[in-house]
Short mmCIF file of N, CA and C in Angstrom, two decimals:
data_model
loop_
_atom_site.label_atom_id
_atom_site.label_comp_id
_atom_site.label_asym_id
_atom_site.label_seq_id
_atom_site.Cartn_x
_atom_site.Cartn_y
_atom_site.Cartn_z
N UNK A 1 84.31 153.86 28.93
CA UNK A 1 84.94 153.05 29.86
C UNK A 1 84.38 153.19 31.24
N UNK A 2 84.38 152.08 31.88
CA UNK A 2 83.96 152.03 33.28
C UNK A 2 85.07 151.45 34.13
N UNK A 3 84.93 151.62 35.41
CA UNK A 3 85.90 151.07 36.34
C UNK A 3 85.54 149.62 36.60
N UNK A 4 86.50 148.74 36.47
CA UNK A 4 86.27 147.31 36.72
C UNK A 4 87.06 146.87 37.93
N UNK A 5 86.44 146.04 38.72
CA UNK A 5 87.13 145.51 39.89
C UNK A 5 87.51 144.06 39.61
N UNK A 6 88.67 143.69 40.10
CA UNK A 6 89.12 142.31 39.94
C UNK A 6 88.40 141.44 40.98
N UNK A 7 87.91 140.30 40.57
CA UNK A 7 87.25 139.37 41.46
C UNK A 7 88.18 138.19 41.69
N UNK A 8 88.50 137.95 42.96
CA UNK A 8 89.40 136.85 43.29
C UNK A 8 88.55 135.69 43.80
N UNK A 9 88.64 134.57 43.14
CA UNK A 9 87.87 133.40 43.53
C UNK A 9 88.64 132.63 44.61
N UNK A 10 87.93 132.27 45.69
CA UNK A 10 88.52 131.47 46.75
C UNK A 10 87.83 130.12 46.77
N UNK A 11 88.56 129.10 47.09
CA UNK A 11 87.98 127.76 47.15
C UNK A 11 87.58 127.46 48.59
N UNK A 12 86.36 127.00 48.78
CA UNK A 12 85.86 126.64 50.10
C UNK A 12 85.54 125.16 50.09
N UNK A 13 85.83 124.51 51.20
CA UNK A 13 85.49 123.10 51.35
C UNK A 13 84.50 122.99 52.49
N UNK A 14 83.31 122.45 52.23
CA UNK A 14 82.29 122.32 53.25
C UNK A 14 82.28 120.90 53.78
N UNK A 15 82.35 120.77 55.10
CA UNK A 15 82.34 119.49 55.76
C UNK A 15 81.23 119.52 56.81
N UNK A 16 80.42 118.47 56.87
CA UNK A 16 79.34 118.43 57.86
C UNK A 16 79.94 118.13 59.22
N UNK A 17 79.71 119.04 60.18
CA UNK A 17 80.19 118.83 61.55
C UNK A 17 79.04 118.78 62.53
N UNK A 18 77.85 119.20 62.10
CA UNK A 18 76.69 119.20 62.97
C UNK A 18 75.44 119.26 62.09
N UNK A 19 74.30 118.98 62.69
CA UNK A 19 73.04 119.08 61.96
C UNK A 19 72.15 120.06 62.69
N UNK A 20 71.47 120.87 61.93
CA UNK A 20 70.49 121.79 62.48
C UNK A 20 69.14 121.39 61.96
N UNK A 21 68.19 121.19 62.85
CA UNK A 21 66.87 120.74 62.46
C UNK A 21 66.13 121.86 61.74
N UNK A 22 65.47 121.52 60.65
CA UNK A 22 64.55 122.38 59.95
C UNK A 22 65.18 123.61 59.29
N UNK A 23 66.34 123.46 58.70
CA UNK A 23 66.91 124.55 57.91
C UNK A 23 66.38 124.45 56.49
N UNK A 24 66.12 123.26 56.02
CA UNK A 24 65.68 123.08 54.65
C UNK A 24 64.20 122.95 54.54
N UNK A 25 63.66 122.80 53.37
CA UNK A 25 64.39 122.69 52.11
C UNK A 25 64.94 124.03 51.67
N UNK A 26 66.12 123.99 51.09
CA UNK A 26 66.79 125.20 50.65
C UNK A 26 66.49 125.46 49.17
N UNK A 27 66.01 126.64 48.89
CA UNK A 27 65.75 127.03 47.51
C UNK A 27 66.99 127.66 46.89
N UNK A 28 67.80 128.33 47.74
CA UNK A 28 68.99 129.01 47.25
C UNK A 28 69.92 129.25 48.43
N UNK A 29 71.20 129.43 48.15
CA UNK A 29 72.13 129.76 49.23
C UNK A 29 73.22 130.67 48.67
N UNK A 30 73.82 131.45 49.59
CA UNK A 30 74.87 132.38 49.18
C UNK A 30 75.88 132.51 50.30
N UNK A 31 77.13 132.77 49.94
CA UNK A 31 78.19 133.04 50.90
C UNK A 31 78.29 134.54 51.09
N UNK A 32 78.43 134.97 52.35
CA UNK A 32 78.49 136.40 52.65
C UNK A 32 79.59 136.65 53.67
N UNK A 33 80.13 137.85 53.65
CA UNK A 33 81.07 138.28 54.68
C UNK A 33 80.26 138.76 55.87
N UNK A 34 80.73 138.43 57.08
CA UNK A 34 80.04 138.89 58.29
C UNK A 34 80.38 140.35 58.54
N UNK A 35 79.34 141.17 58.68
CA UNK A 35 79.54 142.60 58.94
C UNK A 35 79.33 142.88 60.42
N UNK A 36 80.35 143.48 61.06
CA UNK A 36 80.23 143.90 62.45
C UNK A 36 79.35 145.14 62.52
N UNK A 37 79.53 146.05 61.59
CA UNK A 37 78.70 147.23 61.47
C UNK A 37 78.52 147.51 59.98
N UNK A 38 77.86 148.61 59.67
CA UNK A 38 77.60 148.93 58.26
C UNK A 38 78.89 149.14 57.49
N UNK A 39 79.92 149.66 58.16
CA UNK A 39 81.18 149.97 57.48
C UNK A 39 82.27 148.93 57.69
N UNK A 40 82.14 148.11 58.74
CA UNK A 40 83.23 147.22 59.12
C UNK A 40 82.89 145.75 58.84
N UNK A 41 83.75 145.08 58.11
CA UNK A 41 83.57 143.66 57.81
C UNK A 41 84.51 142.87 58.70
N UNK A 42 84.00 141.84 59.37
CA UNK A 42 84.82 141.00 60.25
C UNK A 42 85.73 140.15 59.38
N UNK A 43 87.01 140.17 59.68
CA UNK A 43 87.99 139.44 58.87
C UNK A 43 87.80 137.94 58.96
N UNK A 44 87.95 137.27 57.86
CA UNK A 44 87.92 135.81 57.78
C UNK A 44 86.63 135.20 58.34
N UNK A 45 85.55 135.93 58.35
CA UNK A 45 84.28 135.38 58.83
C UNK A 45 83.33 135.27 57.66
N UNK A 46 82.86 134.06 57.43
CA UNK A 46 81.96 133.81 56.31
C UNK A 46 80.66 133.24 56.87
N UNK A 47 79.55 133.71 56.33
CA UNK A 47 78.24 133.20 56.70
C UNK A 47 77.61 132.56 55.47
N UNK A 48 76.83 131.53 55.69
CA UNK A 48 76.06 130.92 54.60
C UNK A 48 74.62 131.34 54.84
N UNK A 49 74.03 131.98 53.86
CA UNK A 49 72.64 132.41 53.95
C UNK A 49 71.82 131.53 53.03
N UNK A 50 70.79 130.89 53.58
CA UNK A 50 69.95 130.02 52.78
C UNK A 50 68.54 130.58 52.72
N UNK A 51 67.89 130.39 51.58
CA UNK A 51 66.49 130.77 51.41
C UNK A 51 65.70 129.49 51.24
N UNK A 52 64.61 129.37 51.95
CA UNK A 52 63.84 128.14 51.85
C UNK A 52 62.36 128.39 52.05
N UNK A 53 61.59 127.32 51.91
CA UNK A 53 60.15 127.42 52.06
C UNK A 53 59.53 128.15 50.89
N UNK A 54 58.33 128.58 51.10
CA UNK A 54 57.64 129.32 50.06
C UNK A 54 56.38 129.96 50.60
N UNK A 55 55.90 130.96 49.91
CA UNK A 55 54.69 131.69 50.32
C UNK A 55 54.83 132.20 51.75
N UNK A 56 53.85 131.88 52.60
CA UNK A 56 53.91 132.33 53.99
C UNK A 56 54.92 131.54 54.82
N UNK A 57 55.40 130.44 54.30
CA UNK A 57 56.35 129.58 55.01
C UNK A 57 57.80 129.91 54.65
N UNK A 58 58.03 130.99 53.92
CA UNK A 58 59.38 131.34 53.50
C UNK A 58 60.26 131.76 54.66
N UNK A 59 61.56 131.51 54.52
CA UNK A 59 62.48 131.86 55.61
C UNK A 59 63.87 132.07 55.07
N UNK A 60 64.67 132.82 55.82
CA UNK A 60 66.10 132.96 55.58
C UNK A 60 66.80 132.40 56.79
N UNK A 61 67.82 131.59 56.58
CA UNK A 61 68.64 131.06 57.68
C UNK A 61 70.06 131.55 57.47
N UNK A 62 70.66 132.06 58.55
CA UNK A 62 72.04 132.50 58.49
C UNK A 62 72.86 131.51 59.33
N UNK A 63 73.75 130.81 58.67
CA UNK A 63 74.59 129.82 59.34
C UNK A 63 75.98 130.42 59.48
N UNK A 64 76.50 130.40 60.69
CA UNK A 64 77.81 130.98 60.93
C UNK A 64 78.61 130.09 61.86
N UNK A 65 79.89 130.33 61.90
CA UNK A 65 80.81 129.47 62.64
C UNK A 65 80.85 129.81 64.14
N UNK A 66 80.49 131.02 64.50
CA UNK A 66 80.61 131.43 65.90
C UNK A 66 79.36 132.17 66.35
N UNK A 67 79.31 132.54 67.62
CA UNK A 67 78.20 133.31 68.15
C UNK A 67 78.48 134.80 67.95
N UNK A 68 77.48 135.51 67.53
CA UNK A 68 77.59 136.96 67.35
C UNK A 68 76.46 137.60 68.15
N UNK A 69 76.76 138.13 69.34
CA UNK A 69 75.69 138.69 70.17
C UNK A 69 75.05 139.91 69.52
N UNK A 70 73.76 140.07 69.78
CA UNK A 70 73.05 141.23 69.28
C UNK A 70 72.95 142.22 70.44
N UNK A 71 73.58 143.36 70.32
CA UNK A 71 73.58 144.37 71.37
C UNK A 71 72.30 145.18 71.25
N UNK A 72 71.50 145.16 72.32
CA UNK A 72 70.24 145.89 72.30
C UNK A 72 70.35 147.23 72.99
N UNK A 73 71.24 147.34 73.97
CA UNK A 73 71.42 148.59 74.69
C UNK A 73 72.90 148.77 74.96
N UNK A 74 73.39 149.95 74.72
CA UNK A 74 74.79 150.25 75.00
C UNK A 74 74.86 151.55 75.78
N UNK A 75 75.64 151.54 76.85
CA UNK A 75 75.80 152.71 77.69
C UNK A 75 77.28 152.97 77.86
N UNK A 76 77.69 154.19 77.71
CA UNK A 76 79.10 154.55 77.88
C UNK A 76 79.38 154.76 79.36
N UNK A 77 80.29 153.99 79.90
CA UNK A 77 80.72 154.13 81.30
C UNK A 77 82.24 154.29 81.31
N UNK A 78 82.74 155.49 81.00
CA UNK A 78 84.19 155.66 80.84
C UNK A 78 85.01 155.36 82.09
N UNK A 79 84.46 155.56 83.27
CA UNK A 79 85.22 155.31 84.50
C UNK A 79 84.99 153.93 85.08
N UNK A 80 84.15 153.11 84.43
CA UNK A 80 83.84 151.78 84.95
C UNK A 80 85.05 150.87 84.81
N UNK A 81 85.43 150.25 85.93
CA UNK A 81 86.52 149.28 85.91
C UNK A 81 85.99 147.87 85.78
N UNK A 82 84.79 147.63 86.32
CA UNK A 82 84.17 146.30 86.24
C UNK A 82 82.67 146.44 86.47
N UNK A 83 81.90 145.50 85.90
CA UNK A 83 80.44 145.50 86.04
C UNK A 83 80.00 144.07 86.32
N UNK A 84 79.09 143.90 87.29
CA UNK A 84 78.53 142.59 87.61
C UNK A 84 77.02 142.71 87.71
N UNK A 85 76.32 141.61 87.49
CA UNK A 85 74.90 141.53 87.80
C UNK A 85 74.71 140.35 88.73
N UNK A 86 73.83 140.52 89.72
CA UNK A 86 73.56 139.45 90.69
C UNK A 86 72.06 139.34 90.93
N UNK A 87 71.66 138.13 91.34
CA UNK A 87 70.26 137.88 91.69
C UNK A 87 70.01 138.43 93.09
N UNK A 88 68.78 138.88 93.34
CA UNK A 88 68.40 139.40 94.64
C UNK A 88 67.88 138.30 95.53
N UNK A 89 67.36 138.69 96.69
CA UNK A 89 66.81 137.67 97.59
C UNK A 89 65.61 136.98 96.96
N UNK A 90 65.40 135.69 97.30
CA UNK A 90 64.27 134.97 96.70
C UNK A 90 62.95 135.59 97.16
N UNK A 91 61.93 135.53 96.30
CA UNK A 91 60.61 136.05 96.65
C UNK A 91 60.07 135.26 97.82
N UNK A 92 59.46 135.97 98.77
CA UNK A 92 58.94 135.30 99.96
C UNK A 92 57.76 134.43 99.57
N UNK A 93 57.78 133.22 100.11
CA UNK A 93 56.70 132.28 99.81
C UNK A 93 55.51 132.57 100.71
N UNK A 94 54.34 132.41 100.15
CA UNK A 94 53.13 132.62 100.95
C UNK A 94 52.94 131.43 101.85
N UNK A 95 52.75 131.71 103.16
CA UNK A 95 52.58 130.62 104.12
C UNK A 95 51.12 130.29 104.38
N UNK A 96 50.23 131.16 103.95
CA UNK A 96 48.81 130.90 104.21
C UNK A 96 48.29 129.86 103.23
N UNK A 97 47.61 128.88 103.77
CA UNK A 97 47.04 127.84 102.93
C UNK A 97 45.53 127.99 102.93
N UNK A 98 44.92 127.79 101.81
CA UNK A 98 43.47 127.87 101.71
C UNK A 98 42.92 126.48 102.02
N UNK A 99 42.05 126.42 103.06
CA UNK A 99 41.47 125.13 103.44
C UNK A 99 40.16 124.93 102.70
N UNK A 100 39.98 123.74 102.17
CA UNK A 100 38.75 123.41 101.46
C UNK A 100 38.01 122.34 102.25
N UNK A 101 36.71 122.35 102.09
CA UNK A 101 35.92 121.34 102.76
C UNK A 101 36.16 120.02 102.06
N UNK A 102 36.15 118.89 102.81
CA UNK A 102 36.45 117.60 102.21
C UNK A 102 35.50 117.21 101.08
N UNK A 103 34.25 117.72 101.09
CA UNK A 103 33.29 117.34 100.07
C UNK A 103 33.61 117.95 98.71
N UNK A 104 34.29 119.10 98.73
CA UNK A 104 34.58 119.80 97.48
C UNK A 104 35.65 119.06 96.69
N UNK A 105 35.43 119.02 95.40
CA UNK A 105 36.48 118.48 94.54
C UNK A 105 37.40 119.63 94.18
N UNK A 106 38.68 119.41 94.21
CA UNK A 106 39.59 120.50 93.88
C UNK A 106 39.43 120.93 92.43
N UNK A 107 39.36 122.25 92.24
CA UNK A 107 39.24 122.78 90.88
C UNK A 107 40.60 122.76 90.22
N UNK A 108 40.59 122.40 88.97
CA UNK A 108 41.86 122.42 88.24
C UNK A 108 42.15 123.85 87.80
N UNK A 109 43.27 124.37 88.29
CA UNK A 109 43.66 125.71 87.92
C UNK A 109 44.71 125.62 86.83
N UNK A 110 44.64 126.50 85.86
CA UNK A 110 45.67 126.46 84.82
C UNK A 110 47.02 126.79 85.43
N UNK A 111 47.99 125.98 85.07
CA UNK A 111 49.33 126.20 85.61
C UNK A 111 49.93 127.44 84.98
N UNK A 112 50.43 128.33 85.86
CA UNK A 112 51.08 129.53 85.37
C UNK A 112 52.53 129.21 85.08
N UNK A 113 53.00 129.72 83.97
CA UNK A 113 54.40 129.51 83.64
C UNK A 113 55.23 130.39 84.55
N UNK A 114 56.31 129.85 85.13
CA UNK A 114 57.13 130.67 86.00
C UNK A 114 57.78 131.79 85.21
N UNK A 115 57.78 132.98 85.83
CA UNK A 115 58.40 134.13 85.17
C UNK A 115 59.91 133.94 85.14
N UNK A 116 60.51 134.30 84.03
CA UNK A 116 61.94 134.13 83.90
C UNK A 116 62.64 134.98 84.95
N UNK A 117 63.52 134.34 85.71
CA UNK A 117 64.21 135.03 86.79
C UNK A 117 65.27 135.96 86.21
N UNK A 118 65.23 137.20 86.64
CA UNK A 118 66.17 138.19 86.14
C UNK A 118 67.09 138.63 87.26
N UNK A 119 68.25 139.14 86.90
CA UNK A 119 69.14 139.68 87.90
C UNK A 119 68.48 140.89 88.56
N UNK A 120 68.70 141.06 89.86
CA UNK A 120 68.05 142.13 90.60
C UNK A 120 68.92 143.38 90.70
N UNK A 121 70.24 143.21 90.66
CA UNK A 121 71.13 144.35 90.85
C UNK A 121 72.25 144.36 89.80
N UNK A 122 72.66 145.56 89.41
CA UNK A 122 73.85 145.75 88.60
C UNK A 122 74.82 146.55 89.46
N UNK A 123 76.01 146.01 89.66
CA UNK A 123 77.02 146.65 90.50
C UNK A 123 78.15 147.11 89.59
N UNK A 124 78.46 148.41 89.66
CA UNK A 124 79.47 149.01 88.80
C UNK A 124 80.57 149.60 89.67
N UNK A 125 81.79 149.12 89.50
CA UNK A 125 82.94 149.64 90.22
C UNK A 125 83.58 150.73 89.37
N UNK A 126 83.58 151.95 89.90
CA UNK A 126 84.11 153.10 89.18
C UNK A 126 85.48 153.49 89.71
N UNK A 127 86.39 153.83 88.81
CA UNK A 127 87.72 154.28 89.20
C UNK A 127 87.75 155.79 89.25
N UNK A 128 88.86 156.36 88.85
CA UNK A 128 88.99 157.81 88.84
C UNK A 128 89.66 158.30 90.10
N UNK A 129 89.56 159.62 90.35
CA UNK A 129 90.20 160.22 91.53
C UNK A 129 89.60 159.72 92.82
N UNK A 130 88.27 159.54 92.83
CA UNK A 130 87.59 159.03 94.03
C UNK A 130 86.85 157.75 93.65
N UNK A 131 87.49 156.58 93.81
CA UNK A 131 86.83 155.32 93.44
C UNK A 131 85.57 155.11 94.27
N UNK A 132 84.54 154.59 93.63
CA UNK A 132 83.30 154.28 94.33
C UNK A 132 82.58 153.16 93.60
N UNK A 133 81.51 152.67 94.20
CA UNK A 133 80.70 151.62 93.60
C UNK A 133 79.28 152.14 93.46
N UNK A 134 78.69 151.92 92.30
CA UNK A 134 77.31 152.31 92.03
C UNK A 134 76.48 151.04 91.91
N UNK A 135 75.32 151.03 92.56
CA UNK A 135 74.43 149.87 92.50
C UNK A 135 73.09 150.32 91.92
N UNK A 136 72.65 149.63 90.87
CA UNK A 136 71.36 149.90 90.24
C UNK A 136 70.46 148.69 90.47
N UNK A 137 69.15 148.90 90.56
CA UNK A 137 68.23 147.81 90.90
C UNK A 137 67.15 147.62 89.85
N UNK A 138 66.61 146.41 89.80
CA UNK A 138 65.46 146.10 88.97
C UNK A 138 65.76 146.00 87.49
N UNK A 139 64.72 145.64 86.75
CA UNK A 139 64.86 145.50 85.30
C UNK A 139 65.13 146.83 84.62
N UNK A 140 64.67 147.91 85.22
CA UNK A 140 64.85 149.23 84.64
C UNK A 140 66.16 149.89 85.08
N UNK A 141 66.94 149.21 85.90
CA UNK A 141 68.23 149.71 86.40
C UNK A 141 68.09 151.10 87.02
N UNK A 142 67.26 151.16 88.05
CA UNK A 142 67.00 152.41 88.76
C UNK A 142 67.98 152.57 89.91
N UNK A 143 68.25 153.82 90.28
CA UNK A 143 69.10 154.08 91.44
C UNK A 143 68.27 153.92 92.70
N UNK A 144 68.94 153.64 93.82
CA UNK A 144 68.25 153.53 95.10
C UNK A 144 67.85 154.92 95.56
N UNK A 145 66.67 155.04 96.18
CA UNK A 145 66.25 156.30 96.78
C UNK A 145 67.07 156.53 98.05
N UNK A 146 67.15 157.77 98.49
CA UNK A 146 67.93 158.09 99.69
C UNK A 146 67.39 157.40 100.93
N UNK A 147 66.07 157.18 101.01
CA UNK A 147 65.48 156.56 102.19
C UNK A 147 65.47 155.03 102.14
N UNK A 148 65.89 154.44 101.02
CA UNK A 148 65.92 152.98 100.89
C UNK A 148 67.19 152.40 101.50
N UNK A 149 67.05 151.25 102.16
CA UNK A 149 68.22 150.57 102.73
C UNK A 149 68.92 149.80 101.62
N UNK A 150 70.23 149.98 101.56
CA UNK A 150 71.04 149.26 100.57
C UNK A 150 72.18 148.59 101.32
N UNK A 151 72.32 147.29 101.16
CA UNK A 151 73.34 146.55 101.89
C UNK A 151 74.61 146.34 101.08
N UNK A 152 74.95 147.28 100.22
CA UNK A 152 76.18 147.21 99.44
C UNK A 152 77.15 148.27 99.93
N UNK A 153 78.44 147.97 99.83
CA UNK A 153 79.49 148.95 100.12
C UNK A 153 79.65 149.82 98.88
N UNK A 154 79.50 151.15 99.04
CA UNK A 154 79.58 152.04 97.88
C UNK A 154 80.64 153.12 98.05
N UNK A 155 81.35 153.13 99.17
CA UNK A 155 82.32 154.19 99.46
C UNK A 155 83.67 154.00 98.78
N UNK A 156 83.86 152.91 98.07
CA UNK A 156 85.12 152.65 97.38
C UNK A 156 84.91 151.68 96.24
N UNK A 157 86.00 151.30 95.60
CA UNK A 157 85.94 150.36 94.46
C UNK A 157 85.61 148.96 94.94
N UNK A 158 85.06 148.15 94.05
CA UNK A 158 84.72 146.76 94.33
C UNK A 158 85.59 145.86 93.47
N UNK A 159 86.08 144.76 94.07
CA UNK A 159 86.92 143.79 93.36
C UNK A 159 86.06 142.71 92.71
N UNK A 160 85.01 142.26 93.42
CA UNK A 160 84.16 141.19 92.90
C UNK A 160 82.81 141.19 93.61
N UNK A 161 81.77 140.77 92.89
CA UNK A 161 80.42 140.59 93.45
C UNK A 161 79.87 139.31 92.84
N UNK A 162 79.25 138.46 93.68
CA UNK A 162 78.71 137.20 93.16
C UNK A 162 77.63 136.68 94.09
N UNK A 163 76.78 135.79 93.55
CA UNK A 163 75.80 135.08 94.36
C UNK A 163 76.42 133.79 94.88
N UNK A 164 76.05 133.40 96.10
CA UNK A 164 76.47 132.12 96.66
C UNK A 164 75.26 131.44 97.31
N UNK A 165 75.42 130.21 97.75
CA UNK A 165 74.38 129.43 98.39
C UNK A 165 73.11 129.39 97.54
N UNK A 166 73.30 128.97 96.28
CA UNK A 166 72.18 128.80 95.36
C UNK A 166 71.39 130.10 95.20
N UNK A 167 72.10 131.20 95.03
CA UNK A 167 71.55 132.54 94.80
C UNK A 167 70.82 133.11 96.00
N UNK A 168 71.04 132.56 97.19
CA UNK A 168 70.36 133.07 98.39
C UNK A 168 71.10 134.24 99.02
N UNK A 169 72.38 134.36 98.77
CA UNK A 169 73.19 135.42 99.37
C UNK A 169 74.03 136.10 98.30
N UNK A 170 74.39 137.36 98.58
CA UNK A 170 75.27 138.13 97.70
C UNK A 170 76.54 138.44 98.47
N UNK A 171 77.70 138.21 97.83
CA UNK A 171 78.98 138.52 98.45
C UNK A 171 79.63 139.64 97.62
N UNK A 172 80.09 140.67 98.32
CA UNK A 172 80.79 141.78 97.67
C UNK A 172 82.17 141.89 98.30
N UNK A 173 83.20 141.96 97.48
CA UNK A 173 84.58 142.11 97.96
C UNK A 173 85.05 143.51 97.59
N UNK A 174 85.15 144.42 98.60
CA UNK A 174 85.62 145.77 98.30
C UNK A 174 87.14 145.85 98.28
N UNK A 175 87.64 146.85 97.58
CA UNK A 175 89.10 147.10 97.55
C UNK A 175 89.46 147.90 98.79
N UNK A 176 90.58 147.54 99.42
CA UNK A 176 91.02 148.28 100.61
C UNK A 176 92.05 149.29 100.26
#
């Protein structure tokens, strides 16, 4: 004898509500439960997994009802009450123009793709016995050096931080 598990069949009704380009052709499909982690299954969440293509063109598509973010970095901040990210000051434009002689034909330069604009600062309002605000800078989230000028209030908790005027200014609202 072996242990047998009862299988309960559920009826699903599929209705087209949207179209996704290039999911097919489908060679096979399966219904799966959405897993939040290896041990935890998200309740009432079903994904449709399709297999399609062939050879080097093979693919798996996971169709789901909602967005499930992929966490790439997690940091424990037990005293954090709130966290914001804001854009920094715009990069200074070069004012020097290169003058060419009228006889020269302008050379075609390959257009550079603009670099994706990233937030410049992460502002963390910390609670605890002595509330304070921590500000980290850059893509690597580095702390400010002691000799660097920082225009943020850090001596107490922060209520809100945001960009205004088309990301040209940063507003910080400290708690009194």
